[in-house]
């Protein structure tokens, strides 16, 4: 009798209430990591525990509640390991926030899945453009955004800790069935043509 090889774990991304326990746990993990990185970079120390608690409590995530926002939770093999939030800033423009994967889930292909789901959520909210801010020391995030078509822009809002701003125009999602209606006279794409 031959053993059947185990199927690799898969990624799922679903909306979650910003104040759900799983969302709160992931927010705590995210905030702790980025806060510690900031203080290690600038002061050579981790975040003071009282300061950490104040920072976590100050950002409730209520701006990620419907109808103007959404919080997504990424699961790998059923375990909640990441988040991304999207909120409308103004008609046609959404902001990407709280993009995070736990360290043990990194390098498994989840970041592009999570980013694509966030972009889809932004489109669903009516956005044609998505923007974000980040810090210089978050080099992994900056590289991810650059790989996925985000370009560095000027500031769209001034806020503490923001050092880099990115934007991306969102291409509309094709209709059900996966194909756009063909315009009269438009060339038929070749399956072998470079894309």
C-alpha positions as a Markdown table, in Angstrom:
| # | Residue | x | y | z |
|---|---|---|---|---|
| 1 | Unk | 0.0 | 0.0 | 0.0 |
| 2 | Unk | 1.4 | 3.4 | -1.0 |
| 3 | Unk | 1.0 | 6.4 | 1.1 |
| 4 | Unk | -0.7 | 9.4 | -0.5 |
| 5 | Unk | 1.5 | 12.5 | -0.3 |
| 6 | Unk | 0.1 | 15.2 | 1.9 |
| 7 | Unk | -1.4 | 18.1 | 0.1 |
| 8 | Unk | 0.4 | 21.4 | 0.7 |
| 9 | Unk | -1.4 | 23.9 | 2.9 |
| 10 | Unk | -3.4 | 26.5 | 1.0 |
| 11 | Unk | -4.1 | 30.2 | 1.4 |
| 12 | Unk | -7.6 | 31.7 | 2.0 |
| 13 | Unk | -8.4 | 35.4 | 2.6 |
| 14 | Unk | -11.8 | 36.4 | 4.0 |
| 15 | Unk | -13.3 | 39.5 | 5.5 |
| 16 | Unk | -13.4 | 39.7 | 9.3 |
| 17 | Unk | -14.8 | 42.1 | 11.8 |
| 18 | Unk | -12.1 | 44.6 | 12.9 |
| 19 | Unk | -12.9 | 43.9 | 16.5 |
| 20 | Unk | -13.1 | 40.1 | 16.3 |
| 21 | Unk | -10.6 | 38.2 | 18.6 |
| 22 | Unk | -8.6 | 36.9 | 15.6 |
| 23 | Unk | -8.3 | 40.4 | 14.2 |
| 24 | Unk | -7.3 | 41.8 | 17.6 |
| 25 | Unk | -4.6 | 39.2 | 18.0 |
| 26 | Unk | -3.1 | 39.9 | 14.5 |
| 27 | Unk | -3.2 | 43.6 | 15.1 |
| 28 | Unk | -1.3 | 43.1 | 18.4 |
| 29 | Unk | 1.3 | 41.0 | 16.6 |
| 30 | Unk | 1.6 | 43.5 | 13.7 |
| 31 | Unk | 1.9 | 46.6 | 16.0 |
| 32 | Unk | 4.4 | 44.9 | 18.3 |
| 33 | Unk | 6.6 | 44.0 | 15.4 |
| 34 | Unk | 6.6 | 47.4 | 13.6 |
| 35 | Unk | 6.9 | 49.3 | 16.9 |
| 36 | Unk | 9.8 | 47.2 | 18.1 |
| 37 | Unk | 11.6 | 47.7 | 14.7 |
| 38 | Unk | 11.1 | 51.5 | 15.0 |
| 39 | Unk | 12.5 | 51.7 | 18.5 |
| 40 | Unk | 15.4 | 49.3 | 17.8 |
| 41 | Unk | 16.3 | 51.4 | 14.8 |
| 42 | Unk | 16.1 | 54.8 | 16.6 |
| 43 | Unk | 16.7 | 54.0 | 20.3 |
| 44 | Unk | 18.3 | 50.6 | 20.4 |
| 45 | Unk | 15.5 | 49.2 | 22.5 |
| 46 | Unk | 12.1 | 47.4 | 22.2 |
| 47 | Unk | 8.9 | 49.2 | 22.8 |
| 48 | Unk | 8.1 | 50.0 | 26.4 |
| 49 | Unk | 5.1 | 47.7 | 27.4 |
| 50 | Unk | 2.9 | 50.6 | 28.6 |
| 51 | Unk | 3.6 | 52.5 | 25.4 |
| 52 | Unk | 2.8 | 49.4 | 23.3 |
| 53 | Unk | -0.6 | 49.0 | 25.0 |
| 54 | Unk | -1.4 | 52.7 | 24.4 |
| 55 | Unk | -0.5 | 52.4 | 20.7 |
| 56 | Unk | -2.5 | 49.2 | 20.2 |
| 57 | Unk | -5.5 | 50.7 | 21.9 |
| 58 | Unk | -5.3 | 54.0 | 20.0 |
| 59 | Unk | -5.8 | 52.3 | 16.6 |
| 60 | Unk | -9.1 | 50.6 | 17.0 |
| 61 | Unk | -9.5 | 49.7 | 13.4 |
| 62 | Unk | -13.1 | 51.0 | 13.3 |
| 63 | Unk | -12.2 | 52.8 | 10.0 |
| 64 | Unk | -11.9 | 49.3 | 8.5 |
| 65 | Unk | -15.6 | 48.5 | 9.1 |
| 66 | Unk | -18.2 | 48.4 | 6.3 |
| 67 | Unk | -19.5 | 50.2 | 4.4 |
| 68 | Unk | -16.3 | 52.3 | 3.9 |
| 69 | Unk | -13.8 | 49.7 | 4.8 |
| 70 | Unk | -12.9 | 46.1 | 5.2 |
| 71 | Unk | -10.4 | 44.0 | 7.2 |
| 72 | Unk | -9.2 | 40.8 | 5.6 |
| 73 | Unk | -7.7 | 37.9 | 7.4 |
| 74 | Unk | -5.3 | 35.5 | 5.6 |
| 75 | Unk | -5.2 | 31.9 | 6.7 |
| 76 | Unk | -2.6 | 29.3 | 5.8 |
| 77 | Unk | -3.8 | 25.8 | 6.2 |
| 78 | Unk | -6.7 | 27.2 | 8.2 |
| 79 | Unk | -4.6 | 29.1 | 10.7 |
| 80 | Unk | -5.0 | 32.9 | 10.8 |
| 81 | Unk | -1.6 | 34.4 | 10.0 |
| 82 | Unk | -2.1 | 37.7 | 8.4 |
| 83 | Unk | -4.2 | 40.8 | 7.7 |
| 84 | Unk | -4.8 | 43.6 | 5.3 |
| 85 | Unk | -7.2 | 46.5 | 5.7 |
| 86 | Unk | -8.7 | 48.7 | 3.0 |
| 87 | Unk | -10.6 | 51.9 | 3.6 |
| 88 | Unk | -12.0 | 54.6 | 1.3 |
| 89 | Unk | -10.3 | 57.9 | 1.6 |
| 90 | Unk | -12.5 | 59.6 | -1.0 |
| 91 | Unk | -14.6 | 58.6 | -4.0 |
| 92 | Unk | -12.4 | 56.4 | -6.2 |
| 93 | Unk | -9.4 | 56.2 | -3.8 |
| 94 | Unk | -8.8 | 53.5 | -1.2 |
| 95 | Unk | -6.0 | 53.2 | 1.3 |
| 96 | Unk | -4.2 | 50.0 | 2.1 |
| 97 | Unk | -3.4 | 49.5 | 5.8 |
| 98 | Unk | -2.2 | 46.8 | 8.2 |
| 99 | Unk | -0.6 | 44.5 | 5.6 |
| 100 | Unk | 1.0 | 41.9 | 7.8 |
| 101 | Unk | 2.0 | 38.2 | 7.8 |
| 102 | Unk | 3.3 | 36.5 | 10.9 |
| 103 | Unk | 7.0 | 35.6 | 10.6 |
| 104 | Unk | 6.3 | 31.9 | 10.5 |
| 105 | Unk | 4.0 | 32.3 | 7.5 |
| 106 | Unk | 6.4 | 34.4 | 5.4 |
| 107 | Unk | 8.1 | 33.0 | 2.3 |
| 108 | Unk | 5.1 | 30.7 | 1.5 |
| 109 | Unk | 3.5 | 32.8 | -1.2 |
| 110 | Unk | 0.9 | 34.5 | 1.0 |
| 111 | Unk | 1.8 | 38.1 | 0.5 |
| 112 | Unk | 0.8 | 38.3 | -3.1 |
| 113 | Unk | -2.5 | 36.5 | -2.3 |
| 114 | Unk | -3.3 | 38.9 | 0.5 |
| 115 | Unk | -2.3 | 41.9 | -1.6 |
| 116 | Unk | -4.5 | 40.8 | -4.5 |
| 117 | Unk | -7.5 | 40.2 | -2.2 |
| 118 | Unk | -7.0 | 43.7 | -0.7 |
| 119 | Unk | -7.0 | 45.2 | -4.2 |
| 120 | Unk | -10.2 | 43.2 | -5.1 |
| 121 | Unk | -11.8 | 44.6 | -1.9 |
| 122 | Unk | -10.8 | 48.1 | -2.9 |
| 123 | Unk | -12.5 | 47.6 | -6.3 |
| 124 | Unk | -15.6 | 46.3 | -4.5 |
| 125 | Unk | -15.6 | 49.5 | -2.5 |
| 126 | Unk | -15.6 | 51.5 | -5.7 |
| 127 | Unk | -11.9 | 52.5 | -5.8 |
| 128 | Unk | -10.0 | 53.0 | -9.0 |
| 129 | Unk | -6.8 | 53.8 | -7.2 |
| 130 | Unk | -5.2 | 52.4 | -4.1 |
| 131 | Unk | -2.6 | 54.2 | -1.9 |
| 132 | Unk | -0.5 | 53.5 | 1.1 |
| 133 | Unk | 2.3 | 54.8 | 3.3 |
| 134 | Unk | 5.1 | 52.9 | 5.0 |
| 135 | Unk | 8.5 | 53.4 | 6.6 |
| 136 | Unk | 12.0 | 53.2 | 5.3 |
| 137 | Unk | 12.9 | 50.3 | 7.6 |
| 138 | Unk | 10.1 | 48.2 | 6.3 |
| 139 | Unk | 12.1 | 47.1 | 3.3 |
| 140 | Unk | 10.2 | 43.8 | 2.8 |
| 141 | Unk | 6.9 | 45.7 | 2.4 |
| 142 | Unk | 8.4 | 48.3 | 0.1 |
| 143 | Unk | 9.9 | 45.5 | -2.1 |
| 144 | Unk | 6.5 | 43.7 | -2.2 |
| 145 | Unk | 4.7 | 46.8 | -3.3 |
| 146 | Unk | 7.2 | 47.6 | -6.0 |
| 147 | Unk | 7.0 | 44.0 | -7.3 |
| 148 | Unk | 3.2 | 44.3 | -7.6 |
| 149 | Unk | 3.0 | 47.5 | -9.6 |
| 150 | Unk | 3.0 | 50.2 | -6.8 |
| 151 | Unk | 5.0 | 53.3 | -7.6 |
| 152 | Unk | 6.4 | 55.7 | -5.1 |
| 153 | Unk | 4.5 | 59.0 | -5.0 |
| 154 | Unk | 4.4 | 62.2 | -2.9 |
| 155 | Unk | 2.5 | 62.2 | 0.4 |
| 156 | Unk | -1.3 | 62.0 | 0.3 |
| 157 | Unk | -1.6 | 62.6 | 4.0 |
| 158 | Unk | 0.9 | 63.7 | 6.6 |
| 159 | Unk | 1.1 | 61.4 | 9.6 |
| 160 | Unk | 3.7 | 60.3 | 12.1 |
| 161 | Unk | 6.1 | 57.5 | 11.0 |
| 162 | Unk | 5.1 | 57.8 | 7.3 |
| 163 | Unk | 8.3 | 58.1 | 5.2 |
| 164 | Unk | 7.3 | 56.6 | 1.8 |
| 165 | Unk | 4.0 | 56.8 | -0.1 |
| 166 | Unk | 2.9 | 54.5 | -2.9 |
| 167 | Unk | 0.0 | 54.3 | -5.3 |
| 168 | Unk | -1.4 | 52.0 | -7.9 |
| 169 | Unk | -4.2 | 52.4 | -10.4 |
| 170 | Unk | -6.6 | 49.4 | -10.1 |
| 171 | Unk | -7.5 | 47.7 | -13.3 |
| 172 | Unk | -11.1 | 46.7 | -13.1 |
| 173 | Unk | -11.8 | 43.0 | -12.4 |
| 174 | Unk | -13.1 | 41.1 | -15.5 |
| 175 | Unk | -16.7 | 40.1 | -15.5 |
| 176 | Unk | -17.9 | 36.6 | -14.6 |
| 177 | Unk | -16.5 | 34.1 | -17.1 |
| 178 | Unk | -13.1 | 35.9 | -17.1 |
| 179 | Unk | -13.3 | 37.6 | -20.4 |
| 180 | Unk | -14.0 | 41.2 | -21.3 |
| 181 | Unk | -16.4 | 41.9 | -24.2 |
| 182 | Unk | -14.3 | 42.3 | -27.3 |
| 183 | Unk | -14.4 | 45.8 | -29.0 |
| 184 | Unk | -15.2 | 45.8 | -32.7 |
| 185 | Unk | -12.0 | 45.9 | -34.6 |
| 186 | Unk | -9.8 | 45.0 | -31.6 |
| 187 | Unk | -7.1 | 42.4 | -32.4 |
| 188 | Unk | -7.5 | 39.0 | -31.0 |
| 189 | Unk | -4.7 | 38.2 | -28.5 |
| 190 | Unk | -2.4 | 35.4 | -29.4 |
| 191 | Unk | -1.9 | 32.7 | -26.8 |
| 192 | Unk | 1.8 | 32.6 | -27.6 |
| 193 | Unk | 2.4 | 36.4 | -27.6 |
| 194 | Unk | 4.4 | 37.8 | -24.8 |
| 195 | Unk | 2.3 | 39.4 | -22.1 |
